[in-house]
Amino acid sequence: MGVMEDKTKTNAITSKGLLQTAELYQYVLDTSVYPREPEPLRELRAVTSHHPRATMATAPDAGQLMGLLLKLVNAKKTIEIGVFTGYSLLLTALTIPDDGNITAIDLDRSTYEMGLPIIKKAGVEHKINFIESEALPVLDKLLGNHANQESFDFAFVDADKINYANYHERLLKLLRPGGIVVYDNTLWGGTVAMPDDSVPESYSASRNLTIKFNKLLAADARVQISQVPLGDGITICWRL
């Protein structure tokens, strides 16, 4: 295959596969996401919109996919690293059974408490074990109890990019075979595909870490992966 032919096919795939306008993305939200979004999530999304770092919240279309994944693996015992105001946490709590359990870890309890009244009103607070801490010590403590190994069904990570690889190693020991871990921000604002000299300085460090992590996942034979262009990019890893 010639270079020109290869580029032509790539361009055709790009044109077919990407949401290239804000209007098309809004269509997806209005048609398929918002009509199926539970009222507590809608309420939490509205509260979060007033936070100065509101863009840190899980995108609702990515959340919808997460909800489907939780159902597909019959998730009951889950872990979340990085909570913010709790959109993905509430989504998980609403999806798993009444006797399910979520270990939720975040350095900042104050943002979690923004969403806590809505979580309480939804009647799912009893499913959540919130731990205000760095994540690595909590993961290591969990692994110290042999009963926790290969016992989790699902994990979601939206936290410090410098530790994604460290989280990955520990989560694969905690997840059962057939369990899923989802990593957020794996496209990092699209900067992963930009030339180095075009990347804004504020994005550069995390962008480089994200590129390295994406390569690590692509080479990891312990998981089957799919990188999905929802939100800021999510990578789904199915533990083999």
Coordinates of C-alpha atoms in Angstrom, one line a residue:
M1 CA 0.0 0.0 0.0
G2 CA 1.4 3.4 -0.9
V3 CA 1.8 6.3 1.5
M4 CA -0.8 8.4 -0.2
E5 CA -3.3 5.5 -0.3
D6 CA -2.7 4.8 3.4
K7 CA -3.3 8.5 4.3
T8 CA -6.5 8.6 2.2
K9 CA -7.8 5.6 4.1
T10 CA -6.9 7.1 7.5
N11 CA -8.6 10.3 6.6
A12 CA -11.7 8.4 5.6
I13 CA -11.8 6.6 8.9
T14 CA -11.3 9.8 10.8
S15 CA -14.1 11.5 8.9
K16 CA -16.4 8.6 9.6
G17 CA -15.5 8.0 13.3
L18 CA -15.1 11.3 15.1
L19 CA -17.6 13.8 16.5
Q20 CA -16.3 16.8 14.7
T21 CA -18.8 19.5 15.8
A22 CA -20.2 20.7 19.0
E23 CA -23.7 20.4 17.6
L24 CA -23.2 16.6 16.9
Y25 CA -21.9 16.1 20.4
Q26 CA -24.9 18.0 21.8
Y27 CA -27.2 15.8 19.7
V28 CA -25.7 12.6 21.3
L29 CA -26.2 14.1 24.8
D30 CA -29.8 15.4 24.1
T31 CA -30.9 12.2 22.3
S32 CA -29.2 9.3 24.1
V33 CA -27.6 10.5 27.4
Y34 CA -29.7 13.1 29.1
P35 CA -33.0 11.3 28.7
R36 CA -31.6 8.3 30.4
E37 CA -29.6 10.2 33.1
P38 CA -31.1 9.5 36.6
E39 CA -32.4 12.6 38.4
P40 CA -29.7 12.5 41.2
L41 CA -26.9 12.6 38.6
R42 CA -28.6 15.5 36.7
E43 CA -28.8 17.3 40.0
L44 CA -25.2 16.6 40.9
R45 CA -24.1 17.7 37.5
A46 CA -25.9 21.0 38.0
V47 CA -24.3 21.6 41.4
T48 CA -20.8 20.7 40.0
S49 CA -21.2 23.2 37.2
H50 CA -20.7 26.1 39.7
H51 CA -17.4 24.7 40.9
P52 CA -14.4 26.6 39.4
R53 CA -12.9 23.2 38.3
A54 CA -16.2 21.8 37.0
T55 CA -14.4 20.4 33.9
M56 CA -12.8 17.8 36.2
A57 CA -16.2 16.0 36.5
T58 CA -16.8 12.8 34.6
A59 CA -18.5 13.6 31.2
P60 CA -22.1 12.3 31.2
D61 CA -21.6 10.3 28.0
A62 CA -18.6 8.6 29.5
G63 CA -20.6 8.0 32.7
Q64 CA -23.3 6.3 30.7
L65 CA -20.8 3.9 29.2
M66 CA -19.4 3.2 32.7
G67 CA -22.9 2.4 33.9
L68 CA -23.3 -0.1 31.1
L69 CA -19.9 -1.7 31.9
L70 CA -20.9 -2.0 35.6
K71 CA -24.0 -3.9 34.6
L72 CA -22.2 -6.1 32.1
V73 CA -19.7 -7.4 34.7
N74 CA -22.4 -7.6 37.5
A75 CA -20.3 -5.3 39.6
K76 CA -20.8 -5.4 43.3
K77 CA -17.5 -4.5 44.8
T78 CA -15.7 -1.5 43.2
I79 CA -13.0 1.0 43.8
E80 CA -12.7 4.6 42.7
I81 CA -9.5 6.7 42.8
G82 CA -10.3 10.4 42.5
V83 CA -13.8 11.4 43.5
F84 CA -14.1 15.2 43.0
T85 CA -17.8 16.0 43.6
G86 CA -18.9 12.4 43.0
Y87 CA -20.6 12.1 39.7
S88 CA -19.0 8.8 38.7
L89 CA -19.2 7.7 42.4
L90 CA -23.0 8.3 42.5
L91 CA -23.4 6.7 39.1
T92 CA -21.7 3.6 40.5
A93 CA -23.7 3.6 43.7
L94 CA -26.9 3.9 41.8
T95 CA -25.9 1.0 39.5
I96 CA -24.6 -1.7 41.8
P97 CA -26.8 -3.8 44.1
D98 CA -28.1 -2.5 47.4
D99 CA -25.5 -4.6 49.3
G100 CA -22.7 -3.5 47.0
N101 CA -19.7 -1.6 48.2
I102 CA -17.4 1.2 46.8
T103 CA -14.0 2.1 48.2
A104 CA -13.7 5.7 47.2
I105 CA -10.4 7.5 47.7
D106 CA -9.6 11.2 47.3
L107 CA -7.2 13.7 48.9
D108 CA -10.0 16.3 49.3
R109 CA -13.1 15.5 51.2
S110 CA -14.5 19.0 50.7
T111 CA -15.4 18.4 47.0
Y112 CA -17.0 15.1 47.9
E113 CA -19.1 16.8 50.5
M114 CA -20.5 19.1 47.7
G115 CA -22.3 16.0 46.3
L116 CA -22.9 14.2 49.6
P117 CA -26.4 15.7 50.2
I118 CA -27.5 14.4 46.8
I119 CA -25.9 11.0 47.5
K120 CA -27.7 10.8 50.8
K121 CA -31.0 11.9 49.2
A122 CA -30.6 9.2 46.6
G123 CA -30.3 6.6 49.4
V124 CA -27.0 5.1 48.4
E125 CA -24.5 6.6 51.0
H126 CA -24.4 3.2 52.8
K127 CA -22.7 1.7 49.7
I128 CA -19.7 4.1 49.9
N129 CA -16.6 3.9 52.1
F130 CA -15.0 7.3 51.5
I131 CA -11.3 7.5 52.5
E132 CA -9.6 10.9 52.5
S133 CA -6.0 9.9 51.7
E134 CA -3.4 9.4 49.0
A135 CA -4.4 6.3 47.0
L136 CA -1.2 4.2 47.1
P137 CA -1.2 3.6 50.9
V138 CA -4.9 2.6 50.7
L139 CA -4.3 0.2 47.8
D140 CA -1.3 -1.3 49.6
K141 CA -3.3 -1.8 52.7
L142 CA -6.1 -3.5 50.8
L143 CA -3.5 -5.8 49.1
G144 CA -2.1 -6.6 52.6
N145 CA -5.4 -8.5 53.3
H146 CA -5.3 -11.6 51.1
A147 CA -9.1 -11.7 51.0
N148 CA -9.1 -8.5 48.9
Q149 CA -6.9 -9.9 46.2
E150 CA -8.8 -10.6 42.9
S151 CA -12.0 -9.7 44.7
F152 CA -13.0 -6.4 43.1
D153 CA -15.2 -6.3 40.0
F154 CA -14.6 -2.8 38.7
A155 CA -12.3 0.2 39.2
F156 CA -12.3 3.8 38.0
V157 CA -9.3 6.0 38.0
D158 CA -9.4 9.8 37.5
A159 CA -6.5 11.1 39.6
D160 CA -2.8 12.1 39.5
K161 CA -1.3 11.0 36.2
I162 CA 2.1 10.5 37.6
N163 CA 0.8 7.5 39.5
Y164 CA -1.4 5.8 36.9
A165 CA 1.2 3.1 36.3
N166 CA 1.5 2.5 40.0
Y167 CA -2.3 2.3 40.4
H168 CA -2.5 -0.1 37.4
E169 CA -0.1 -2.6 39.0
R170 CA -2.0 -2.7 42.2
L171 CA -5.5 -2.7 40.7
L172 CA -4.7 -5.7 38.5
K173 CA -3.9 -7.6 41.7
L174 CA -7.2 -6.4 43.3
L175 CA -9.4 -7.1 40.3
R176 CA -10.8 -10.5 39.6
P177 CA -10.3 -12.1 36.2
G178 CA -13.0 -10.6 34.0
G179 CA -13.1 -7.4 36.0
I180 CA -12.7 -4.0 34.4
V181 CA -10.7 -0.9 35.2
V182 CA -11.4 2.4 33.4
Y183 CA -8.8 5.2 33.3
D184 CA -9.9 8.7 32.6
N185 CA -8.1 11.5 30.7
T186 CA -6.1 9.2 28.4
L187 CA -6.3 11.7 25.5
W188 CA -5.4 14.7 27.8
G189 CA -7.2 17.4 25.9
G190 CA -6.0 16.0 22.6
T191 CA -2.4 17.0 23.4
V192 CA -1.2 13.4 23.1
A193 CA -1.4 13.8 19.3
M194 CA 0.1 17.3 19.1
P195 CA 3.8 18.0 18.2
D196 CA 5.8 18.8 21.4
D197 CA 6.3 22.4 20.5
S198 CA 2.5 22.9 20.1
V199 CA 1.5 21.7 23.6
P200 CA 0.7 24.4 26.1
E201 CA 3.2 24.4 28.9
S202 CA 0.5 23.8 31.6
Y203 CA -0.4 20.5 29.8
S204 CA 3.1 19.3 29.0
A205 CA 4.1 17.2 32.1
S206 CA 0.8 15.3 32.3
R207 CA 0.6 14.9 28.6
N208 CA 4.0 13.2 28.6
L209 CA 3.0 10.9 31.4
T210 CA -0.3 10.1 29.6
I211 CA 1.6 9.1 26.4
K212 CA 3.9 6.9 28.4
F213 CA 0.9 5.3 30.2
N214 CA -1.0 4.7 27.0
K215 CA 2.0 2.8 25.6
L216 CA 2.2 0.8 28.8
L217 CA -1.4 -0.3 28.5
A218 CA -1.0 -1.1 24.8
A219 CA 1.8 -3.5 25.6
D220 CA 0.2 -5.1 28.7
A221 CA -0.7 -8.7 27.8
R222 CA -2.7 -9.0 31.1
V223 CA -5.5 -6.9 29.9
Q224 CA -7.6 -6.4 26.8
I225 CA -8.1 -2.7 26.1
S226 CA -10.2 -0.2 24.2
Q227 CA -9.4 3.5 24.2
V228 CA -12.7 5.4 23.7
P229 CA -12.9 9.1 22.7
L230 CA -15.5 10.1 25.2
G231 CA -15.0 13.0 27.5
D232 CA -11.2 13.5 27.8
G233 CA -10.6 10.0 26.6
I234 CA -11.2 6.8 28.6
T235 CA -9.3 3.6 28.3
I236 CA -11.2 0.4 29.3
C237 CA -9.1 -2.5 30.5
W238 CA -10.6 -6.0 30.9
R239 CA -8.5 -8.1 33.1
L240 CA -7.7 -11.4 31.5

